[in-house]
Amino acid sequence: MSNYLEQLNEAQKEAVTSINGASLVIAGAGSGKTRVLTYRIAHLLNSGVAPWNVLALTFTNKAAHEMKERIARVVGEKTAQYLWMGTFHSIFARILRREAEVLKFPSNFTIYDNADSKSLIKSILKEIKLDEKTYKPGAVLSRISAAKNDLILPSAYANDQNRLVSDKAARMPFVHDIYYRYMKACFKAGAMDFDDLLLNTNLLFRNHPDILAKYREQFQFILVDEYQDTNFSQYLIIKKLAELHHNVCVVGDDAQSIYSFRGAKIENILNFERDYPNYQLFKLEQNYRSTQNIVNAANSIIAKNKGQIRKTVFSENYEGEKIKVLQAYSDSEEGYIVANDINAIRREYPDSFNDFAILYRTNAQSRIFEEALRRHTIPYKIYGGLSFYQRKEIKDVLAYFRMVINPNDGEALKRIINYPARGIGETTIGKLEALVSQHDTTIWNILINPALATVGFNSSTLKKLNSFTTLISDFARLSVNSDAYTLAVEIIAKSGIPKEFHQDKTPENQSRLENIDELLNAIKDFTDKRTESGGESSMAHFLEDVSLLTDQDGDKDVNADAVKLMTIHAAKGLEFKTVYIVGVEENLFPSPMALDSEQGTEEERRLFYVAITRAKERAILSYAKTRYRYGEMTFAKPSRFVSEIDRQYLDLSAAATQMQKTDGFTSFSKERKDFSDAFAKTQKAPVKFNFDEPANPPKHFAGGDFRAGMKVIHDRFGEGVILEIEGIGYDTKATIQFKKAGTKRLLLKFAKLKIER
């Protein structure tokens, strides 16, 4: 692909060919950021730079693989394979394995995921007798993670008054002690968590200047994708490595910085000039994804933020539809309105279900839309659920693999020592952990030490422990000369896990067997690819590949013919023809937790910007006037972000139009026809939206006030018309035709109906 420069516009070409010195590429949404980064690397290689002198850092394995494939098409696979290209964590894990000896870690150290870390914290809480309900493992881990990303070690944490005060306010004054014990336990187990891969790289470069100098000399050109998402730890590593050659190019968009809750610092991109005063600034401002209306609306939103690098994103696509705003009375009705709108669009256009996405601020919002889509027989797929490698049966098998590679991995050992059941119960594990604490060692070292392994165990228990030790030792010997697939087949067969599922042939167990079979397929694919390319195909390398998968590398098969449901955070990097942004209400989006500071509000606005710019042809906003929260019905008003969109790009009549299209209003009775006619008359006047005042609840009436033909509102079913009243007193029932939920027969004393005024 020698003509790659011809595929670029002038701004892109300038960013690709200006390869020397520090560069900041501000890439607006849909502006071809990945293409620029890819071709800049290809241009470096075509200009004579050796591939091993190029370090390219991304945030997902998928992005790294795709870019490497594109680069290979330009410069050839033999050249591209020597690039140091991958995620921050995969590249730094590679460096740490090379230099593990100076950190006193084994080169085959285990990488703990969140579940492993939480399990270890639970063990620590149990050991020091702290209440797990107060010291929630996830909350403790979050505080430890924040400290690591700020490069705060346990000793510094114990003297950090701000952190100690914060812990005390959260009723967790002993986090610093847990942090110390957690780090010590990881070290003993020969394990690092994701944050340690960054922390230990910083420690490696700080404490060993000769090693830092070696990598500084090697990495003559450094390129970083999604620079707005870097945290302090990542920023510092990049800064250290770039100090010799100063050839650092960062690509990103400050308007899409939405991960501060993970430690991302927007200041890294906003203050790039401070670190590299002689830098070049390139702005990619043409959006190739979205219509002009969507781009202009997004611009009008993000213009309200003070903390940004100003740019003028534009589109030369067609003008497109205005952004519709859909109003629902209740959250349940919102689900039905969106489902109806999807069907309406598909009746008018030849769009597939996979052209639609429903984006929400919190995962909890998905239930309402799932129910509505099911009722309308619309296929859907949720993203952000349990990933393949987090399923129990897969984690059980992986724990066997981990034990074979690193028998000191205590979390893996505790997971499988009695799985499948071999008669080693909690009492035995408790005794082993007591010995571990007493002798400051690991469970595996207890098991293989004859002098310690016999302490406090009867002959039957010793036999079971010895059987487990022998099994793992046999696997370890086999691993020396086996590739990952050969070893995996042997471990799975001899572990006894498949036998358990075969004995009880429920659909769930059949599914688990299929998952294990799929795991073997993945290992076979890994082994074949590595063998073909001359790379390492051992189990240790496979485990590293798996452990370094990020949540953004999850199952995002956007080609499946189903409506996609996901949080806005999960949608970053994706695009769809039609995007619904739902629950656009104050105290939901923006989140109330973000409104304490200007920075928090600006990040929520950036999140809204990201949501809008996922849409190629249609962006549709929806909100409910009432919503159940914490079991109580609350009244809501539209989000401030809706009013911040320039009105010329909004279609505020969309809600009224949509209500006329909803199901359940076929006029087979006089009452329904009267209701439809009356409703139609109201549409002659423009619909007015009040963005500042909360919706006023309709007046509540007693049972005797209801009559046939009356328009009513139900908390769950939304708006409807009473078809018939029957019974007297407390037994009075109403047959009601709801616009979304169909016909319902309700006992009035429980229905809590309100007459629509």
Short mmCIF file of C-alpha atoms in Angstrom, two decimals, residues 294-545:
data_model
loop_
_atom_site.label_atom_id
_atom_site.label_comp_id
_atom_site.label_asym_id
_atom_site.label_seq_id
_atom_site.Cartn_x
_atom_site.Cartn_y
_atom_site.Cartn_z
CA ILE A 294 -25.26 15.85 14.85
CA VAL A 295 -21.79 17.42 14.64
CA ASN A 296 -23.12 20.96 15.10
CA ALA A 297 -25.29 19.91 18.04
CA ALA A 298 -22.32 18.19 19.69
CA ASN A 299 -20.20 21.30 19.16
CA SER A 300 -22.83 23.48 20.83
CA ILE A 301 -22.75 21.21 23.90
CA ILE A 302 -19.00 20.92 24.38
CA ALA A 303 -18.51 24.67 23.82
CA LYS A 304 -19.89 25.16 27.36
CA ASN A 305 -16.76 23.53 28.89
CA LYS A 306 -14.01 25.87 30.04
CA GLY A 307 -11.23 23.26 30.31
CA GLN A 308 -10.54 22.33 26.70
CA ILE A 309 -8.35 22.82 23.65
CA ARG A 310 -10.61 24.74 21.29
CA LYS A 311 -11.30 23.24 17.88
CA THR A 312 -14.02 23.54 15.26
CA VAL A 313 -15.24 20.11 14.26
CA PHE A 314 -17.21 20.10 11.00
CA SER A 315 -18.89 17.61 8.71
CA GLU A 316 -19.25 17.61 4.94
CA ASN A 317 -21.85 14.83 5.10
CA TYR A 318 -25.49 15.68 4.39
CA GLU A 319 -27.40 17.88 6.85
CA GLY A 320 -29.45 15.04 8.35
CA GLU A 321 -32.28 14.93 10.85
CA LYS A 322 -32.47 17.16 13.89
CA ILE A 323 -31.97 15.57 17.28
CA LYS A 324 -35.33 14.30 18.49
CA VAL A 325 -36.36 14.62 22.11
CA LEU A 326 -38.82 12.00 23.35
CA GLN A 327 -40.78 12.62 26.53
CA ALA A 328 -42.35 9.84 28.62
CA TYR A 329 -44.53 10.09 31.67
CA SER A 330 -42.78 7.20 33.46
CA ASP A 331 -39.56 5.23 33.12
CA SER A 332 -41.56 2.18 32.01
CA GLU A 333 -43.26 4.24 29.32
CA GLU A 334 -39.86 5.47 28.17
CA GLY A 335 -38.90 1.88 27.33
CA TYR A 336 -42.04 1.41 25.23
CA ILE A 337 -41.58 4.73 23.40
CA VAL A 338 -38.02 3.81 22.41
CA ALA A 339 -39.05 0.31 21.29
CA ASN A 340 -41.90 1.77 19.21
CA ASP A 341 -39.56 4.33 17.68
CA ILE A 342 -37.12 1.60 16.61
CA ASN A 343 -39.95 -0.23 14.85
CA ALA A 344 -41.16 3.00 13.27
CA ILE A 345 -37.72 3.78 11.83
CA ARG A 346 -37.35 0.23 10.51
CA ARG A 347 -40.71 0.50 8.77
CA GLU A 348 -39.50 3.63 7.01
CA TYR A 349 -35.87 2.70 6.33
CA PRO A 350 -34.11 -0.60 5.46
CA ASP A 351 -32.07 -0.54 8.68
CA SER A 352 -31.06 -3.69 10.54
CA PHE A 353 -31.40 -4.08 14.30
CA ASN A 354 -27.62 -3.84 14.63
CA ASP A 355 -27.85 -0.25 13.34
CA PHE A 356 -29.45 0.80 16.64
CA ALA A 357 -27.90 1.40 20.07
CA ILE A 358 -29.49 2.39 23.37
CA LEU A 359 -27.02 4.19 25.63
CA TYR A 360 -27.60 4.89 29.31
CA ARG A 361 -25.70 6.50 32.17
CA THR A 362 -25.95 3.53 34.57
CA ASN A 363 -26.26 -0.24 34.05
CA ALA A 364 -29.38 -0.33 36.24
CA GLN A 365 -31.35 1.44 33.50
CA SER A 366 -31.11 -1.52 31.12
CA ARG A 367 -33.93 -3.55 32.72
CA ILE A 368 -36.73 -1.29 31.50
CA PHE A 369 -35.46 -1.35 27.92
CA GLU A 370 -34.89 -5.11 28.00
CA GLU A 371 -38.51 -5.64 29.02
CA ALA A 372 -39.84 -3.28 26.34
CA LEU A 373 -37.71 -4.80 23.59
CA ARG A 374 -38.77 -8.33 24.58
CA ARG A 375 -42.44 -7.33 24.46
CA HIS A 376 -41.91 -5.91 20.99
CA THR A 377 -39.95 -9.04 19.91
CA ILE A 378 -36.92 -6.88 19.11
CA PRO A 379 -33.63 -8.80 19.47
CA TYR A 380 -31.09 -7.10 21.70
CA LYS A 381 -27.64 -7.65 23.17
CA ILE A 382 -26.24 -6.14 26.35
CA TYR A 383 -22.59 -5.16 26.58
CA GLY A 384 -20.73 -4.89 29.85
CA GLY A 385 -22.08 -8.15 31.26
CA LEU A 386 -20.02 -11.13 32.34
CA SER A 387 -17.19 -11.63 29.85
CA PHE A 388 -16.16 -15.09 28.68
CA TYR A 389 -13.01 -15.20 30.81
CA GLN A 390 -14.93 -14.18 33.94
CA ARG A 391 -17.32 -17.16 33.84
CA LYS A 392 -16.85 -19.53 36.77
CA GLU A 393 -15.98 -22.65 34.81
CA ILE A 394 -13.40 -20.72 32.76
CA LYS A 395 -11.83 -19.13 35.83
CA ASP A 396 -11.65 -22.59 37.46
CA VAL A 397 -9.73 -24.03 34.49
CA LEU A 398 -7.49 -20.95 34.28
CA ALA A 399 -6.70 -21.35 37.99
CA TYR A 400 -5.28 -24.82 37.22
CA PHE A 401 -3.18 -23.31 34.45
CA ARG A 402 -1.94 -20.55 36.78
CA MET A 403 -0.99 -23.04 39.50
CA VAL A 404 1.09 -25.04 37.03
CA ILE A 405 3.02 -21.94 35.95
CA ASN A 406 3.28 -20.33 39.40
CA PRO A 407 2.43 -22.73 42.28
CA ASN A 408 2.85 -19.89 44.81
CA ASP A 409 -0.28 -18.22 43.40
CA GLY A 410 -2.38 -18.52 46.57
CA GLU A 411 -5.64 -17.26 45.03
CA ALA A 412 -5.51 -19.88 42.27
CA LEU A 413 -4.64 -22.60 44.80
CA LYS A 414 -7.55 -21.80 47.09
CA ARG A 415 -9.89 -21.84 44.10
CA ILE A 416 -8.97 -25.36 42.96
CA ILE A 417 -7.60 -27.23 45.98
CA ASN A 418 -11.08 -28.65 46.52
CA TYR A 419 -12.47 -28.30 43.01
CA PRO A 420 -13.64 -30.75 41.88
CA ALA A 421 -14.42 -31.88 45.43
CA ARG A 422 -11.61 -33.97 46.89
CA GLY A 423 -12.51 -33.73 50.58
CA ILE A 424 -10.33 -30.73 51.46
CA GLY A 425 -12.70 -28.47 53.39
CA GLU A 426 -12.61 -25.01 54.92
CA THR A 427 -11.14 -26.33 58.17
CA THR A 428 -8.10 -27.71 56.35
CA ILE A 429 -7.65 -24.52 54.35
CA GLY A 430 -7.92 -22.51 57.57
CA LYS A 431 -5.12 -24.57 59.14
CA LEU A 432 -2.96 -24.10 56.05
CA GLU A 433 -3.49 -20.33 56.15
CA ALA A 434 -2.56 -20.29 59.85
CA LEU A 435 0.71 -22.07 59.01
CA VAL A 436 1.30 -19.56 56.19
CA SER A 437 0.93 -16.67 58.63
CA GLN A 438 3.07 -18.39 61.27
CA HIS A 439 5.96 -19.19 58.91
CA ASP A 440 5.57 -16.20 56.53
CA THR A 441 5.44 -18.41 53.45
CA THR A 442 2.91 -19.70 50.91
CA ILE A 443 0.42 -22.58 51.00
CA TRP A 444 2.36 -24.39 48.28
CA ASN A 445 5.59 -24.22 50.28
CA ILE A 446 3.70 -25.69 53.23
CA LEU A 447 2.40 -28.54 51.07
CA ILE A 448 5.80 -29.49 49.64
CA ASN A 449 7.64 -29.17 52.97
CA PRO A 450 7.42 -32.53 54.78
CA ALA A 451 8.23 -30.95 58.14
CA LEU A 452 5.36 -28.46 57.89
CA ALA A 453 2.78 -30.38 55.88
CA THR A 454 2.18 -32.95 58.61
CA VAL A 455 1.45 -30.40 61.35
CA GLY A 456 -2.12 -30.66 62.60
CA PHE A 457 -3.50 -32.96 59.86
CA ASN A 458 -4.70 -36.54 60.15
CA SER A 459 -3.56 -39.25 57.74
CA SER A 460 -6.72 -39.03 55.60
CA THR A 461 -6.33 -35.29 55.07
CA LEU A 462 -2.60 -35.68 54.37
CA LYS A 463 -3.38 -38.24 51.69
CA LYS A 464 -5.77 -35.83 49.97
CA LEU A 465 -3.28 -32.94 50.18
CA ASN A 466 -0.50 -35.12 48.79
CA SER A 467 -2.73 -36.23 45.94
CA PHE A 468 -3.39 -32.60 44.99
CA THR A 469 0.32 -31.69 45.27
CA THR A 470 1.28 -34.65 43.06
CA LEU A 471 -1.33 -33.68 40.45
CA ILE A 472 -0.02 -30.10 40.16
CA SER A 473 3.62 -31.27 40.18
CA ASP A 474 2.93 -33.72 37.35
CA PHE A 475 1.32 -30.94 35.31
CA ALA A 476 4.31 -28.68 36.01
CA ARG A 477 6.74 -31.31 34.69
CA LEU A 478 4.62 -31.74 31.56
CA SER A 479 4.59 -27.97 30.98
CA VAL A 480 8.35 -27.83 30.42
CA ASN A 481 8.16 -29.34 26.92
CA SER A 482 4.52 -28.72 25.98
CA ASP A 483 2.82 -25.94 24.11
CA ALA A 484 -0.23 -24.29 25.67
CA TYR A 485 -2.79 -26.43 23.82
CA THR A 486 -1.18 -29.81 24.58
CA LEU A 487 -0.85 -28.89 28.24
CA ALA A 488 -4.42 -27.51 28.43
CA VAL A 489 -5.94 -30.73 27.03
CA GLU A 490 -4.04 -32.78 29.61
CA ILE A 491 -4.93 -30.53 32.56
CA ILE A 492 -8.62 -30.33 31.68
CA ALA A 493 -8.88 -34.10 31.20
CA LYS A 494 -7.09 -35.02 34.45
CA SER A 495 -8.56 -32.28 36.64
CA GLY A 496 -11.96 -34.00 36.63
CA ILE A 497 -13.92 -30.82 35.84
CA PRO A 498 -15.61 -32.12 32.65
CA LYS A 499 -16.61 -35.31 34.48
CA GLU A 500 -18.61 -33.22 36.97
CA PHE A 501 -20.62 -31.62 34.19
CA HIS A 502 -21.18 -34.92 32.37
CA GLN A 503 -22.65 -36.52 35.49
CA ASP A 504 -25.42 -33.92 35.74
CA LYS A 505 -26.53 -33.17 32.19
CA THR A 506 -28.56 -30.02 32.85
CA PRO A 507 -28.70 -27.31 30.14
CA GLU A 508 -26.50 -25.14 32.38
CA ASN A 509 -23.84 -27.84 32.64
CA GLN A 510 -24.01 -28.44 28.90
CA SER A 511 -23.38 -24.73 28.39
CA ARG A 512 -20.40 -24.89 30.77
CA LEU A 513 -18.93 -27.81 28.81
CA GLU A 514 -19.35 -25.82 25.61
CA ASN A 515 -17.54 -22.89 27.23
CA ILE A 516 -14.61 -25.11 28.20
CA ASP A 517 -14.54 -26.47 24.66
CA GLU A 518 -14.50 -22.88 23.38
CA LEU A 519 -11.57 -22.15 25.72
CA LEU A 520 -9.65 -25.02 24.14
CA ASN A 521 -10.48 -23.58 20.70
CA ALA A 522 -9.04 -20.24 21.82
CA ILE A 523 -5.86 -21.91 23.10
CA LYS A 524 -5.50 -23.89 19.86
CA ASP A 525 -5.87 -20.71 17.83
CA PHE A 526 -3.30 -18.96 20.03
CA THR A 527 -0.84 -21.87 19.72
CA ASP A 528 -1.20 -22.15 15.94
CA LYS A 529 -0.73 -18.42 15.37
CA ARG A 530 2.31 -18.26 17.64
CA THR A 531 3.86 -21.33 15.99
CA GLU A 532 3.30 -19.88 12.50
CA SER A 533 4.92 -16.56 13.44
CA GLY A 534 7.80 -18.19 15.33
CA GLY A 535 6.64 -16.80 18.66
CA GLU A 536 6.37 -18.42 22.08
CA SER A 537 3.35 -20.73 22.44
CA SER A 538 3.74 -21.78 26.06
CA MET A 539 0.99 -21.72 28.66
CA ALA A 540 2.72 -18.81 30.41
CA HIS A 541 2.40 -16.70 27.27
CA PHE A 542 -1.24 -17.67 26.76
CA LEU A 543 -2.07 -16.71 30.36
CA GLU A 544 -0.42 -13.34 29.88
CA ASP A 545 -2.50 -12.73 26.76
#
